[in-house]
Structures are given as structure tokens and as C-alpha cells.
Amino acid sequence: MSGPPSGIITFLFTDIEESTRHFERDEQTMLAAVKEHDLLIRTVVGAHEGFVFKTVGDAFMVAFSQPLSAVLSAVEIQRALQSQSPSSSALRVRVRMTVHTGSAELRDSDYFGTALSRANRILSLAAGGQILISQSTRDILAEALPSDFTLLDLHNHRLKDLTRPEHLYQVATQGIEKNFPPLQSLDKLPNNLPLPLTSFIGRNSEMEFVRDAVARQRLVTVTGPGGSGKTRLALQAAATMLADFPDGVWFIDLGTILDGELIPQTIATVLGVSEEPGHDLLASIRLHLADTTTLLVLDNCEHLLKAVAGAVSHLIGGCQRLRILATSREDLAIYGERQFRLPCLPTPDKNSKETAAAIISNESVQLFVDRGTSVASDFHLTDSNAGAVAEICRKLDGIPLAIEFAAANLDTMSPGQMVRRLSDFFEMLNRGNRNVAERHQTLHNAISWSYGLLDDPMKRVLRRMSIFRGGWSLEAAEQVCIGTDLEIEEITPILGQLVRKSLVLRETGVDDNPRYRLLESVRQFGAEQLLLEDEGYDTSVRHLEVCLHRAESLSPELKGPNQREALDLVEEDLDNFRAAMAYPEMIEERLRIGIGIHWYWMTRSRFTEGVSIISRLTNIYKKMDSDLRARALNILAVFQWAQGEFADAHKNFDAALVSFRKLGDRSSEAMTLNNLGMLEARQQNLGIAMDYFESAHNIYLELGLERRAIQVIDNLGALCIETGNYERAIAYLGESEQYFRANNSQYDLARTLSNLGLALYRCGLYADAQKRETESLTLRLALKDVTGTAMGLIHLGTILIYTGHEMVGLQALGCSQQLIESDKVHLTVPEKAAIEEALKQSESSIGTAARDLYLAAGRVMRPDEVFQFAQGI
């Protein structure tokens, strides 16, 4: 073509797959192949009016004015390469390609801009022979593609260093390959790294230092003042090392944790490690990580240094391939730690020429311009404003967070106006602030300056939102920020303004609704202002009330058909619940929060935290015979029972029972009797257990609480299995089955069917037993009840073995064992004992030959495969 295209450009990027390896094997043969490859690409793109603006080794970068021309070129090149016979070239190379459309700046026959970075990142995902196109190209192409071309939807993918995910498509047509392995984007590698909300500017040498340090040292701590970019650097470095840690890169934010004792629980939650009752949780984490190649990113360690240091020392002491990257305002002071003090960004030299061209390469300026254009699209760095921009960056000492706050005001003032206001404001603040470290002083002043630019309603909202921990919903913000000086309808638009000013971050919650949070430095500043304005107590009360309403509204859902979603919602607000339960006053409301979310601790096996909080609140709640305290004692006893602390559990159940009887609360009395029955049954005191169950059942019948009575009947059926009275068990469980079916209670029905299947099996009624167990598994798989699935697989596996289906029966047992060992199953001590006994009985019946048969099968089936096989028998 006559010259390079401009405006909206479509780029075709290509390179040869594994070219380095080919050169190392046979350089001369590869040189000949590359020569043929280069001639082919230049000929084809030239015929389609493509402009080759750069080549790097065997990689081509080509610009087109029309996206269809780029796609047709890519297909023609692939067809030619893939149809080559071995004799036509000494080596058949495989070329990967991507087509992406965007704007770019042309300088000296070369292009610059984010579109090129995005095209490069997409290309890195492609396989040899594959053509990937971006969403922007696909949108412009519309219906222009030839009828024999198909775009295969490969969905969204996160790309290294880029904020926005890319929706990718693969070109498919005759004459080119179609089947390729899944794209190995960031989403496909095990990690929980948060999606960056803004682009990463500069810091290349710092990131290389951190990457190299992590490769060499087991603990690397990035230190520096607040706002210097420690978290962002750690996240960016971690994202570039995903492929180096096949067992995962896990980000753990400690900034919201107030109590150092919660550090093991926080790490365990991210890693999915279950708390083993009676065992040290940190030891369980170390066992989980022992043989893995894993990177943990521990963020915001400075307020818990001693506790973090202890946990880190314990973990790296027993995990040879574990690496930890920490961020903190000071080092952890652990032997073997490599500290990297992160400098602030370089600022323009005051004595140098201050034109746009002279300062645009400075990283502070680049950050200011990037963040500024995101809020003011008409802002551009020019010779007329370059001096003011350089002065702003110098006054802010190159602190990234401070620069971002300043740039967020470009929608309301020019750089010249901004630099004058900063000068006056900082001079006033620094008069009385000389005892603060210089870097911290600058950041505090920058936040204070941004805060000073807000109107009074925005100031109120910002400082009141500092009461939240971790994050919050729009509805929660409305309830916490409201007051005589602020109407509820004002809060949403104010929140939007604070997001645009980069003072509040907007994210997506687990229910896909917006969530908001503050950077820790902004939250701390807001908390200072809250106390200065004497609003701390009132805001804390509103926050506690919001948490109480949230806990009590989620409480029934934690046992219902939407249990998993409700558990995730509790976990999302767990830091807020913890903070509310730690307030010094309103003990009754704090205890109600704990009671409201207690099923979260139980279901997610967070027994230690549950016992700690409920026991502490119960001990300081002085209404000894209140219904609330008795309920709390009942819950505490359940936790203690789950941990195998049977004596303490019995004591608290008994205390709760006495209180309920004094209060005349017959329903709660029956509930406690039922709990005591289960406790005695787990200790093999079966006669005592039977008495408790029957007493509970009679009370429920007197009160007309049929559902509760049936649940006790279900427990009686399970107990009869334990005592060997299988016919009576079948009668009890059959009654439960009928009720739960009629009332569509799927969780209860799944449990009943599993127990009924076991009773039928013990009576030799194998066909009926298999039918019940298979239906139970159907329900449990649909409900994502992993623990129930593991227990049901043991029952089904045993039945299948005795009906002549040894292979699939053994697969069911193996699958159950695999689930239990995967840390996805949360077992109480009694459940664990029951499963171990069931496995022991099954294995003693299987025999050596069957065991060998199972081992010879090689691959353990998934639960759904076992279930489907059993259905067809």
C-alpha cells in the first residue's frame, strides 16, 4: 500500500511457535524456513494492502485500514503454511496470529498505544496455527466475513498487565486447523488475583527486582510508605509469575483483620483448607502446602507484624517450595527475609526543560496523564500545561496514590489551578505537622487536600463509610451514611461522585451487585475525620444495626435451598460482622449477629472462631436466663460437639435446657433435647440418645410442629441403624421420606434417602437401597452438597459391591475418599468418625482382589460419573 494507515487501525501480529527451540536444534534449517515464512507473509499482506511497520526476529506487526483484509491475510497465510508438504521446506513452522482493532499514534513509521499492547497479549495466548481475533475486530467485521468463515466464541480472558478482559474469537474455515487446547490466560491458572481497575504505569525495574527476588528467596517483603504502590506492584509481579507456580498464586488481604489470631483462618479461607477439629489450623495449612509450588501474597501486614511473622515462619519452615511475597510499611524481621523498599516514582527534574515531549517519559507524569484522561477525556499533556503537571508531581513526591487523587480533579480544574491550590494548602498543613515522616506527611496532606475539595455532603459520606471493613453494598451505605444532615436519596449520586474522584473503589459482589471499598490509607484518614467530627459513636451504631439486619435476614437462608449463595454473602461481609461484634457496647445486638451467622461457621468448618466469639459474648451477656443467652449456649455446645469437646458441649446443652424450661419455651426445649440425643448417639450411648429423641418428638407433637417432629423421627431412624433395628429404622425413615417429599424439603429428603438406603441395604433389599441412594445423590449433586455427596458415595459404593458391580462400587468409595482428602468436605468430628467407620467396614468386606481391581482402574471417577453409571444399572 502507499503508506501507513491512520485513525482506527486493525493490527495483524504473528510469530513462529517455539522458534528458539527450532533454532537451537538446527539453525541452518530454521533460517531457511524463516526465509520462506517471511517471503510468504510479505507477499500476502502486500496483496491485501497491509503495511509491515515492524519485525522482531520472526515476529511480524502489520497494520491494515480494513479489518476484513487483516483476517483474509491471516487465513491465506495459514492455509499456505498448513498445506506445505515436508519437501517444500526443510522445516514446517507453525505460526500463531492475532487480529485486533484500535487507535494508535503514528511516529516515524511506527505505532504507539495500548492497542499494540493488547494485540501482543492476545498473541501470547494463541497456539501455532491458530488465529485469534478481538471483540473490537469482530464488532467492526459484523456481516462482512465470507459465508464459509466461522468465528468460534472463546469467551472472556484476562490478559497480563491489562485492566480490561478481552472477549476472544477463533477464526475457523476450510484449510486451517480448528482444534486447539484451551487458551492459557490468567483465568486458567489457579489464582485469586483481583482484576486491576487501572493500567499499570512504569515500575519495570522494580518489578524485575521483585520477580528475581521471589525466584531466589522464600520470603520477600516490599516495604514503603502508604500510597507508594506496594500492593499494586506485588499484584502485578504475581500476575507475571502465575506460570511459575502451578499450584496457585493466592492473594490474602490482611488489612481488614483486626485480630492477629484470625490470620490462620484468613489464609485457610483463601486456600480452601478446612479446619480440623482439635488440630492447629496453621499446621493444617502447612500440611496442605507442604508438597506444592505455591506463592502467597500477604498484603497490608504492618498492623499485625508479630502475628504475621509467626505465621510466616511456621509456614516457610515446613514448605520447601512455598514462596511468600508480603507488603508492609516495615519488614517482618524474619531470618532469610529479602526486603525491598519501594521508592516513589521519579519526578521531573526542576532544572530540565518542561515541555510535553521532555517530560512524557517520566513515570510520575505518565501516571498523572493516564489517570487524568480517565476522568477528563479532553485533557492532553501540552507544552502550555507541562510545567504545572511537572510541579504537581514534584509536590506530591512521586507518591502514586497522591498523584492519582490529584489527577482525579482534572474534571473540575486545570493543572495550573491545581498546582496553586496544592502549594497554599500544603504550606498551611505543614506548619503544624513537622513531626510526621516526610513521605507519610505528603500522602496524608494529599488525601486531606482531596478531601478539602469535596462539598460537605460528600465529606460526610466519605468519613462515615470509613466505618466499613472490607467492603459494602449500596444499601448498606445508605443506612450508615443517612442522618439529619443527609437524605437517603442524596447518597447514591454522592457515592458515584466519590468513585469518579478515585476516593472510593467500585467492584462486583458475589451476587453480581456493586460493592464498594476504600483504600486502607483513605479509610484511616476517614476514620480520623469521623472522630474529629464526633460522629464515631452514631456511625458505629448504624453500622452495627446494618450488620444485625444483614445477619438475621441471611440466617434462614443458611439452612435453605440457597445455602451456598447465602454462605458466600456472609463471607463477603465477614469483616463487617467481625468489626460489629467487637464494638464495646450493645452486647445484645452483637450476640444476635453471632447467632444469626453461626451456621456459616458451622458449615464452613470455622469452629474455632465460632467458639471464640460466641463464648466471649455469652460470658459478658448478663441476662442469665434470657432466651437469647440460652440460644447462644445451644449454638456454643454444637460447636464444641463438632470439635469433639463432648463434656463441654453436654454442660452447655444442659444449661440451655434449664433456661428454656424456666422460660417455658417448649419448642427450644425440644430442640435442645434433640441435640443432646445426637450428642449421646455419637458417644454410643444409644439408650440415652433414644430417650432424648423420644422426649423431643413428644413435645413437638404436643405443639403441633410437624416438621420438627419429623426431623426427630429422621434421627430416630438413623439411631435404629446404629442399634441394628433395621426394620424399625425403615419405618421411621419411610415416614420422614413421605413428609419431606410432600413438602419439597430437598436437603432433608436427601439425608433421609441416604439413611433409608443404608437401612434397606442392611436388610438385604439391595435394589430398593440402590434406588434411594441414587436419588439422594441426585439431590446432593444438584444442591452442591459436597459433604453429603461424600457420605452418600460410601453408602452407594458398598451397595454396588454387594450387587456384583465391584468396579463402579470401588470407584464410588475411591471418589468419596478423594473428596474427603481434597479439603472440599467440611466434616465435624462425629461425621468424620462415621465416615471412617463406614469405609473401614466396606474395605473389610471388599477383599484383596476387589481392591486390586479398583487400583488397576487408574482414574477415579467423578461423583456425577458414578451416579450416571449407577442409574443405568
XYZ file of C-alpha atoms in Angstrom, residues 103-727:
625
model
C -6.481 3.526 17.746
C -2.739 4.163 17.799
C -0.360 7.071 17.336
C 1.969 7.007 14.324
C 5.521 8.290 14.868
C 8.305 7.829 12.327
C 6.537 4.919 10.568
C 5.963 3.141 13.902
C 2.841 2.868 16.044
C 2.414 3.513 19.754
C -0.566 2.957 22.058
C -2.444 0.464 24.206
C -3.908 -1.286 21.161
C -0.477 -2.725 20.394
C -0.028 -3.963 23.969
C -3.411 -5.661 23.815
C -2.602 -7.303 20.458
C 0.687 -8.586 21.879
C -1.017 -10.064 24.947
C -3.659 -11.788 22.817
C -0.948 -13.228 20.575
C 0.793 -14.729 23.610
C -2.321 -16.887 24.224
C -2.559 -18.327 20.720
C -1.236 -21.710 19.629
C 0.688 -22.363 16.437
C -1.784 -22.499 13.534
C -4.447 -20.547 15.442
C -5.961 -17.161 14.511
C -7.479 -15.170 17.384
C -9.486 -12.001 16.875
C -10.592 -9.483 19.491
C -14.085 -8.214 20.260
C -13.365 -4.836 18.646
C -12.421 -6.501 15.349
C -15.395 -8.835 15.493
C -17.770 -5.894 16.086
C -16.478 -3.978 13.052
C -16.489 -7.035 10.793
C -20.194 -7.668 11.531
C -21.601 -9.471 8.489
C -18.606 -8.802 6.228
C -16.981 -12.212 6.677
C -17.306 -14.738 3.824
C -20.085 -17.287 4.353
C -17.622 -20.157 4.856
C -15.882 -18.353 7.753
C -16.966 -19.027 11.341
C -15.951 -17.189 14.488
C -15.757 -19.627 17.416
C -16.593 -17.925 20.725
C -13.727 -18.428 23.210
C -15.317 -16.111 25.822
C -13.612 -13.559 28.095
C -9.974 -13.826 29.115
C -7.849 -11.784 31.487
C -4.590 -10.620 29.940
C -1.354 -9.971 31.779
C -0.752 -6.283 32.657
C -4.096 -5.177 31.196
C -7.091 -3.993 33.189
C -9.983 -4.941 30.906
C -10.592 -8.601 29.995
C -10.810 -9.399 26.278
C -13.590 -11.363 24.604
C -11.802 -13.551 22.056
C -12.876 -15.472 18.973
C -11.123 -18.036 16.793
C -11.336 -17.963 13.013
C -12.474 -21.298 11.570
C -12.750 -22.128 7.873
C -11.677 -24.768 5.381
C -7.965 -25.390 5.005
C -6.844 -24.358 8.512
C -6.733 -26.148 11.847
C -9.732 -25.901 14.145
C -8.932 -27.872 17.312
C -6.576 -26.256 19.817
C -6.024 -26.580 23.572
C -7.824 -24.092 25.849
C -6.271 -20.632 26.000
C -3.944 -20.351 28.982
C -4.974 -16.873 30.115
C -4.768 -15.692 33.713
C -8.220 -17.159 34.374
C -6.993 -20.699 33.600
C -4.133 -20.742 36.074
C -5.034 -21.280 39.748
C -5.174 -17.861 41.404
C -7.485 -15.355 43.035
C -5.662 -12.205 41.961
C -8.134 -9.312 41.799
C -8.745 -7.755 38.419
C -6.832 -4.431 38.288
C -9.105 -1.422 37.908
C -6.479 0.767 36.223
C -3.455 0.293 33.981
C -0.006 -0.377 35.444
C 2.390 2.504 34.779
C 6.178 2.188 34.850
C 7.942 0.243 37.633
C 9.619 -2.129 35.160
C 12.951 -2.313 37.002
C 11.213 -2.650 40.381
C 9.032 -5.463 39.097
C 12.029 -7.318 37.686
C 13.784 -6.971 41.038
C 10.791 -8.436 42.895
C 10.394 -11.278 40.383
C 14.079 -12.162 40.673
C 13.969 -11.921 44.477
C 10.932 -14.251 44.690
C 12.738 -16.758 42.471
C 15.748 -16.738 44.816
C 14.274 -16.119 48.285
C 11.408 -17.815 50.100
C 10.201 -14.577 51.706
C 10.281 -11.180 50.019
C 8.779 -8.121 51.716
C 8.029 -4.966 49.750
C 8.131 -2.036 52.166
C 7.398 1.645 51.780
C 5.054 4.378 52.913
C 1.318 4.180 52.402
C 0.310 5.044 48.860
C 3.678 4.199 47.317
C 2.152 1.365 45.275
C 3.310 -1.677 47.254
C 0.095 -3.640 46.708
C -0.121 -2.806 43.019
C 3.498 -3.799 42.413
C 3.042 -7.082 44.308
C -0.120 -7.928 42.364
C 1.476 -7.061 39.042
C 4.584 -9.116 39.811
C 2.438 -12.029 40.996
C 0.373 -11.927 37.796
C 3.534 -12.275 35.718
C 4.636 -15.312 37.768
C 1.450 -17.380 37.501
C 3.068 -19.936 35.227
C 5.918 -20.389 37.734
C 3.542 -21.578 40.463
C 1.395 -24.441 39.122
C -0.325 -24.942 42.490
C -1.549 -21.384 42.642
C -0.880 -17.731 43.368
C -3.110 -16.594 46.224
C -3.710 -13.004 47.332
C -4.568 -12.572 51.037
C -5.508 -9.081 52.235
C -4.760 -8.690 55.950
C -5.727 -5.012 56.036
C -9.245 -5.744 57.270
C -8.132 -8.145 60.019
C -8.132 -6.606 63.491
C -7.041 -9.654 65.483
C -3.765 -11.457 64.777
C -5.364 -14.743 65.857
C -7.537 -14.595 62.720
C -4.544 -14.729 60.345
C -4.525 -18.567 60.035
C -8.293 -18.543 59.460
C -7.957 -15.863 56.777
C -5.241 -17.814 54.950
C -7.183 -21.069 55.288
C -10.323 -19.483 53.840
C -8.471 -18.306 50.705
C -6.733 -21.673 50.250
C -9.895 -23.697 50.942
C -8.273 -25.529 53.856
C -10.792 -26.981 56.286
C -10.303 -26.582 59.982
C -9.603 -29.962 61.536
C -11.333 -30.060 64.931
C -8.833 -30.479 67.701
C -5.863 -29.640 65.442
C -3.874 -26.446 64.986
C -5.156 -24.660 61.869
C -1.711 -23.324 60.925
C -0.391 -26.893 60.973
C -3.214 -27.935 58.636
C -2.278 -25.113 56.244
C 1.374 -26.144 56.324
C 0.397 -29.742 55.567
C -1.783 -28.524 52.688
C 1.115 -26.511 51.202
C 3.924 -28.916 52.025
C 4.375 -30.530 48.610
C 3.108 -27.660 46.464
C 4.732 -24.932 44.425
C 2.689 -22.001 45.654
C 3.024 -18.227 46.004
C 1.175 -16.422 48.795
C 0.832 -12.648 48.540
C 0.237 -11.275 52.059
C -0.915 -7.669 51.777
C -1.003 -4.938 54.460
C 0.973 -6.675 57.223
C 2.146 -3.614 59.150
C -0.524 -3.573 61.892
C -0.062 -7.271 62.728
C 3.703 -7.648 62.352
C 4.345 -10.045 65.230
C 1.446 -12.342 64.348
C 2.262 -12.312 60.622
C 5.928 -13.030 61.335
C 4.973 -16.020 63.469
C 2.621 -17.451 60.858
C 5.083 -16.916 58.002
C 7.956 -18.509 59.939
C 5.815 -21.557 60.653
C 4.742 -21.960 57.031
C 8.077 -21.498 55.286
C 9.708 -23.742 57.868
C 7.744 -26.741 56.614
C 7.101 -25.941 52.942
C 10.237 -26.078 50.825
C 8.651 -24.846 47.563
C 6.435 -22.186 49.123
C 7.199 -18.546 48.334
C 5.696 -15.599 50.207
C 5.557 -12.042 48.874
C 4.488 -9.610 51.601
C 3.719 -5.892 51.610
C 4.187 -3.810 54.735
C 5.276 -0.384 55.898
C 8.152 -2.146 57.664
C 9.854 -5.508 57.289
C 8.796 -8.659 59.181
C 12.281 -9.127 60.722
C 12.440 -12.851 59.920
C 15.683 -14.699 59.210
C 16.127 -15.132 55.451
C 13.748 -12.303 54.558
C 14.650 -10.214 51.495
C 13.425 -6.668 51.942
C 12.794 -4.345 49.007
C 11.997 -0.752 49.891
C 9.856 0.588 47.079
C 10.859 4.099 46.072
C 8.246 6.564 44.981
C 8.029 7.338 41.293
C 10.738 9.599 39.840
C 9.598 13.165 39.258
C 10.699 15.619 36.536
C 13.967 17.421 37.170
C 13.181 21.002 38.115
C 16.150 22.302 36.146
C 15.303 20.435 32.933
C 13.205 21.652 30.038
C 9.492 21.303 30.836
C 7.815 20.610 27.506
C 5.361 17.814 26.803
C 7.964 15.882 24.820
C 10.599 16.334 27.537
C 8.545 15.079 30.489
C 6.206 12.473 28.926
C 8.733 9.681 29.561
C 8.705 10.431 33.308
C 6.694 7.797 35.202
C 5.007 10.264 37.563
C 3.833 12.292 34.598
C 2.672 9.182 32.751
C 0.593 8.166 35.756
C -0.924 11.639 36.097
C -1.817 11.762 32.405
C -3.237 8.239 32.350
C -5.470 8.802 35.388
C -6.353 12.306 34.270
C -7.628 11.262 30.849
C -9.858 8.663 32.511
C -11.833 11.442 34.249
C -11.386 14.217 31.668
C -11.276 12.796 28.153
C -10.389 16.192 26.672
C -7.252 16.534 28.805
C -3.935 16.277 26.950
C -0.385 16.959 28.015
C 0.749 20.070 26.141
C 3.671 22.455 26.285
C 1.428 25.003 27.994
C 0.438 22.718 30.909
C 3.617 20.578 31.119
C 5.238 22.849 33.735
C 2.209 22.679 36.016
C 1.946 18.890 35.660
C 5.652 18.515 36.487
C 5.242 20.752 39.555
C 2.238 18.737 40.786
C 4.238 15.506 40.546
C 7.150 17.082 42.427
C 4.945 18.491 45.189
C 3.388 15.053 45.628
C 6.871 13.488 45.901
C 6.047 10.944 43.193
C 3.683 9.085 45.550
C 1.388 7.153 43.173
C -1.743 7.340 45.332
C -1.342 11.078 45.879
C -0.854 11.623 42.139
C -3.996 9.612 41.394
C -6.013 11.733 43.840
C -4.754 14.917 42.234
C -5.425 13.711 38.669
C -8.984 12.781 39.638
C -9.736 16.532 39.954
C -8.940 17.356 36.326
C -12.646 17.266 35.575
C -13.103 20.420 37.680
C -9.815 22.353 37.434
C -6.789 22.779 35.200
C -3.264 21.685 36.178
C -2.377 25.361 36.704
C -5.259 25.897 39.124
C -4.401 22.658 40.861
C -0.744 23.465 41.472
C -1.614 26.847 43.031
C -4.122 25.295 45.419
C -1.742 22.492 46.367
C 1.007 24.974 47.202
C -1.185 27.039 49.520
C -2.763 24.002 51.174
C 0.454 22.073 51.846
C 2.174 25.148 53.275
C -0.690 25.627 55.749
C -0.789 21.962 56.811
C 2.958 21.530 57.153
C 3.232 24.325 59.714
C 1.812 22.071 62.397
C 2.799 18.706 61.014
C 6.589 18.634 61.096
C 6.845 15.601 63.376
C 5.372 13.288 60.743
C 7.709 11.399 58.366
C 8.048 13.318 55.118
C 6.558 10.695 52.803
C 3.661 9.950 55.150
C 3.124 13.684 55.568
C 2.842 14.169 51.828
C 0.317 11.354 51.390
C -1.757 12.497 54.380
C -1.746 16.026 53.021
C -2.680 14.813 49.531
C -5.674 12.909 50.885
C -6.538 15.880 53.089
C -6.310 18.193 50.073
C -8.598 15.935 48.012
C -10.971 15.751 50.985
C -10.919 19.544 51.285
C -12.113 19.890 47.688
C -15.298 17.946 48.470
C -18.517 19.669 49.431
C -19.948 18.975 52.895
C -22.347 16.136 51.872
C -19.501 14.289 50.111
C -17.268 14.724 53.171
C -19.972 13.258 55.403
C -20.434 10.225 53.176
C -16.698 9.571 52.833
C -15.900 9.741 56.548
C -18.972 7.702 57.542
C -18.072 4.986 55.038
C -14.731 4.571 56.822
C -16.639 2.537 59.436
C -16.922 -0.345 56.966
C -14.350 -3.119 56.836
C -13.555 -4.876 53.574
C -16.434 -3.508 51.523
C -20.110 -2.662 51.492
C -23.225 -2.587 49.352
C -25.135 0.468 48.171
C -27.984 -0.364 50.560
C -25.573 -0.579 53.496
C -24.023 2.778 52.568
C -27.465 4.379 52.521
C -28.295 3.105 56.008
C -24.917 4.003 57.548
C -24.490 7.440 55.956
C -28.020 8.735 56.465
C -28.610 11.402 59.117
C -30.444 14.603 59.894
C -27.929 16.346 57.641
C -28.145 13.848 54.751
C -31.194 12.402 52.982
C -31.117 8.822 51.701
C -31.718 9.869 48.081
C -28.556 12.004 48.164
C -26.224 9.108 48.944
C -26.232 7.210 45.638
C -25.198 10.194 43.456
C -22.597 11.221 46.050
C -21.165 7.708 46.058
C -20.895 7.879 42.258
C -19.010 11.184 42.503
C -16.560 9.726 45.040
C -15.936 6.758 42.716
C -15.166 9.135 39.859
C -12.748 11.031 42.104
C -10.897 7.740 42.878
C -11.611 8.079 46.601
C -13.953 5.066 46.556
C -13.373 1.878 44.551
C -16.284 0.122 42.856
C -16.181 -3.680 42.440
C -18.610 -6.527 41.740
C -20.015 -8.603 44.589
C -20.643 -12.353 44.678
C -24.288 -11.703 43.718
C -23.148 -9.541 40.756
C -24.356 -6.361 42.505
C -21.972 -3.426 43.000
C -19.719 -3.403 46.063
C -17.610 -0.504 47.253
C -14.470 -0.186 49.353
C -11.845 2.322 50.448
C -8.113 2.028 50.104
C -6.717 1.471 53.590
C -4.944 4.849 53.682
C -8.174 6.628 52.738
C -10.146 4.578 55.270
C -7.742 5.527 58.043
C -7.962 9.194 57.074
C -11.765 8.961 57.013
C -11.764 7.355 60.463
C -9.682 10.286 61.783
C -12.223 12.734 60.387
C -15.085 10.707 61.853
C -13.611 11.128 65.340
C -12.796 14.801 64.792
C -16.410 15.451 63.835
C -17.609 13.461 66.874
C -19.616 11.109 64.641
C -17.898 7.872 65.624
C -20.478 6.533 68.069
C -23.586 7.271 65.990
C -21.985 5.844 62.834
C -20.875 2.721 64.699
C -24.409 2.174 65.973
C -25.847 2.460 62.453
C -23.156 0.107 61.142
C -23.964 -2.450 63.833
C -27.681 -2.178 63.023
C -26.964 -2.749 59.333
C -24.859 -5.811 60.179
C -27.554 -7.131 62.516
C -30.260 -6.806 59.856
C -27.984 -8.442 57.301
C -27.127 -11.349 59.625
C -30.706 -12.037 60.639
C -32.027 -11.775 57.064
C -29.415 -14.261 55.816
C -29.806 -16.619 58.780
C -32.785 -18.665 57.454
C -31.143 -18.848 54.009
C -28.063 -20.509 55.526
C -30.112 -23.707 56.016
C -32.322 -23.391 52.940
C -32.070 -24.392 49.285
C -29.964 -21.276 48.531
C -27.456 -22.176 51.215
C -24.304 -21.878 49.113
C -25.219 -18.396 47.861
C -26.103 -17.284 51.397
C -22.790 -18.596 52.754
C -20.897 -16.631 50.105
C -22.817 -13.476 51.028
C -21.925 -13.912 54.708
C -18.277 -14.411 53.802
C -18.346 -11.261 51.671
C -19.381 -9.207 54.725
C -17.470 -11.242 57.321
C -15.059 -8.416 58.163
C -18.012 -6.104 58.831
C -19.670 -8.713 61.060
C -16.413 -9.201 62.967
C -15.990 -5.453 63.463
C -19.589 -5.043 64.640
C -19.270 -7.916 67.117
C -16.123 -6.274 68.543
C -17.820 -2.966 69.469
C -17.626 -2.226 73.222
C -21.361 -1.638 73.669
C -24.726 -3.064 72.516
C -23.827 -6.582 73.673
C -27.295 -7.992 72.954
C -27.186 -6.866 69.312
C -23.637 -8.215 68.971
C -24.760 -11.601 70.292
C -27.699 -11.623 67.873
C -25.269 -11.122 64.968
C -23.229 -14.103 66.117
C -26.366 -16.239 66.432
C -27.528 -15.052 63.006
C -24.386 -16.132 61.166
C -23.415 -19.134 63.317
C -24.390 -21.596 60.595
C -21.678 -20.037 58.399
C -19.016 -21.003 60.957
C -20.513 -24.480 61.237
C -20.915 -25.176 57.523
C -17.533 -23.725 56.541
C -15.836 -25.520 59.473
C -14.733 -22.309 61.196
C -15.314 -23.844 64.615
C -12.512 -22.071 66.474
C -13.710 -18.600 65.529
C -17.318 -19.533 66.291
C -16.441 -20.863 69.746
C -14.233 -17.841 70.492
C -16.812 -15.210 69.570
C -19.944 -16.899 70.933
C -18.293 -17.892 74.224
C -16.877 -14.369 74.734
C -20.203 -12.680 74.033
C -22.118 -15.206 76.146
C -19.792 -14.658 79.107
C -20.375 -10.879 79.138
C -24.113 -11.073 78.457
C -25.523 -10.924 81.983
C -29.177 -11.879 81.444
C -28.543 -15.408 82.639
C -31.993 -16.884 81.978
C -32.806 -14.995 78.786
C -33.887 -16.776 75.636
C -31.018 -15.137 73.740
C -28.347 -16.458 76.103
C -29.875 -19.944 76.075
C -29.849 -19.951 72.250
C -26.218 -18.858 72.304
C -25.316 -21.660 74.739
C -27.040 -24.157 72.463
C -25.017 -22.928 69.488
C -21.797 -22.942 71.507
C -22.478 -26.537 72.526
C -23.000 -27.532 68.886
C -19.587 -26.026 68.001
C -17.948 -27.849 70.904
C -19.617 -31.113 69.895
C -18.296 -30.606 66.327
C -14.797 -30.193 67.774
C -15.117 -33.367 69.810
C -15.306 -31.496 73.142
C -18.221 -33.628 74.340
C -18.043 -32.762 78.063
C -18.167 -29.001 77.442
C -20.921 -29.494 74.877
C -23.001 -31.509 77.351
C -22.543 -28.848 80.040
C -23.763 -26.043 77.775
C -26.648 -28.097 76.336
C -27.746 -28.806 79.923
C -27.507 -25.108 80.857
C -29.535 -24.140 77.788
C -32.128 -26.818 78.620
C -32.558 -25.472 82.186
C -33.053 -21.926 80.845
C -35.575 -22.954 78.200
C -37.583 -24.857 80.801
C -37.601 -21.853 83.157
C -38.753 -19.652 80.293
C -41.439 -22.126 79.286
C -40.017 -22.275 75.753
C -41.148 -25.775 74.863
C -40.015 -25.651 71.231
C -36.458 -24.695 72.181
C -36.535 -27.297 74.942
C -37.335 -29.965 72.348
C -34.571 -28.658 70.060
C -32.029 -28.987 72.882
C -33.248 -32.490 73.768
C -32.808 -33.452 70.124
C -29.250 -32.060 70.174
C -28.493 -33.988 73.347
C -29.789 -37.125 71.659
C -27.370 -36.666 68.758
C -24.516 -35.973 71.183
C -25.211 -39.176 73.141
C -25.598 -41.177 69.926
C -22.153 -40.073 68.760
C -20.728 -41.316 72.050
C -22.504 -44.657 71.516
C -24.829 -44.044 74.493
C -27.656 -45.294 72.322
C -30.252 -45.959 75.026
C -29.866 -42.456 76.489
C -29.974 -40.998 72.988
C -33.255 -42.832 72.296
C -34.814 -41.323 75.437
C -33.801 -37.800 74.428
C -35.145 -38.235 70.892
C -38.466 -39.601 72.082
C -38.876 -36.750 74.586
C -38.158 -34.178 71.860
C -40.557 -35.923 69.472
C -43.383 -35.914 72.020
C -43.003 -32.180 72.731
C -43.056 -31.309 69.044
C -46.195 -33.389 68.576
C -47.869 -31.604 71.532
C -47.006 -28.237 69.980
C -48.218 -29.283 66.527
C -44.772 -28.662 64.987
C -44.953 -31.471 62.457
C -41.796 -30.605 60.538
C -39.675 -30.534 63.709
C -41.234 -33.816 64.850
C -40.384 -35.440 61.525
C -36.773 -34.275 61.806
C -36.555 -36.076 65.158
C -38.147 -39.140 63.533
C -35.331 -38.983 60.998
C -32.760 -39.002 63.820
C -34.555 -41.932 65.438
C -34.293 -43.818 62.156
C -30.561 -43.176 61.976
C -30.215 -44.309 65.581
C -32.061 -47.557 64.851
C -29.497 -48.286 62.134
C -26.784 -47.888 64.787
C -28.590 -50.315 67.138
C -29.210 -52.860 64.363
C -33.010 -52.459 64.418
C -33.218 -52.053 60.646
C -36.936 -52.753 60.225
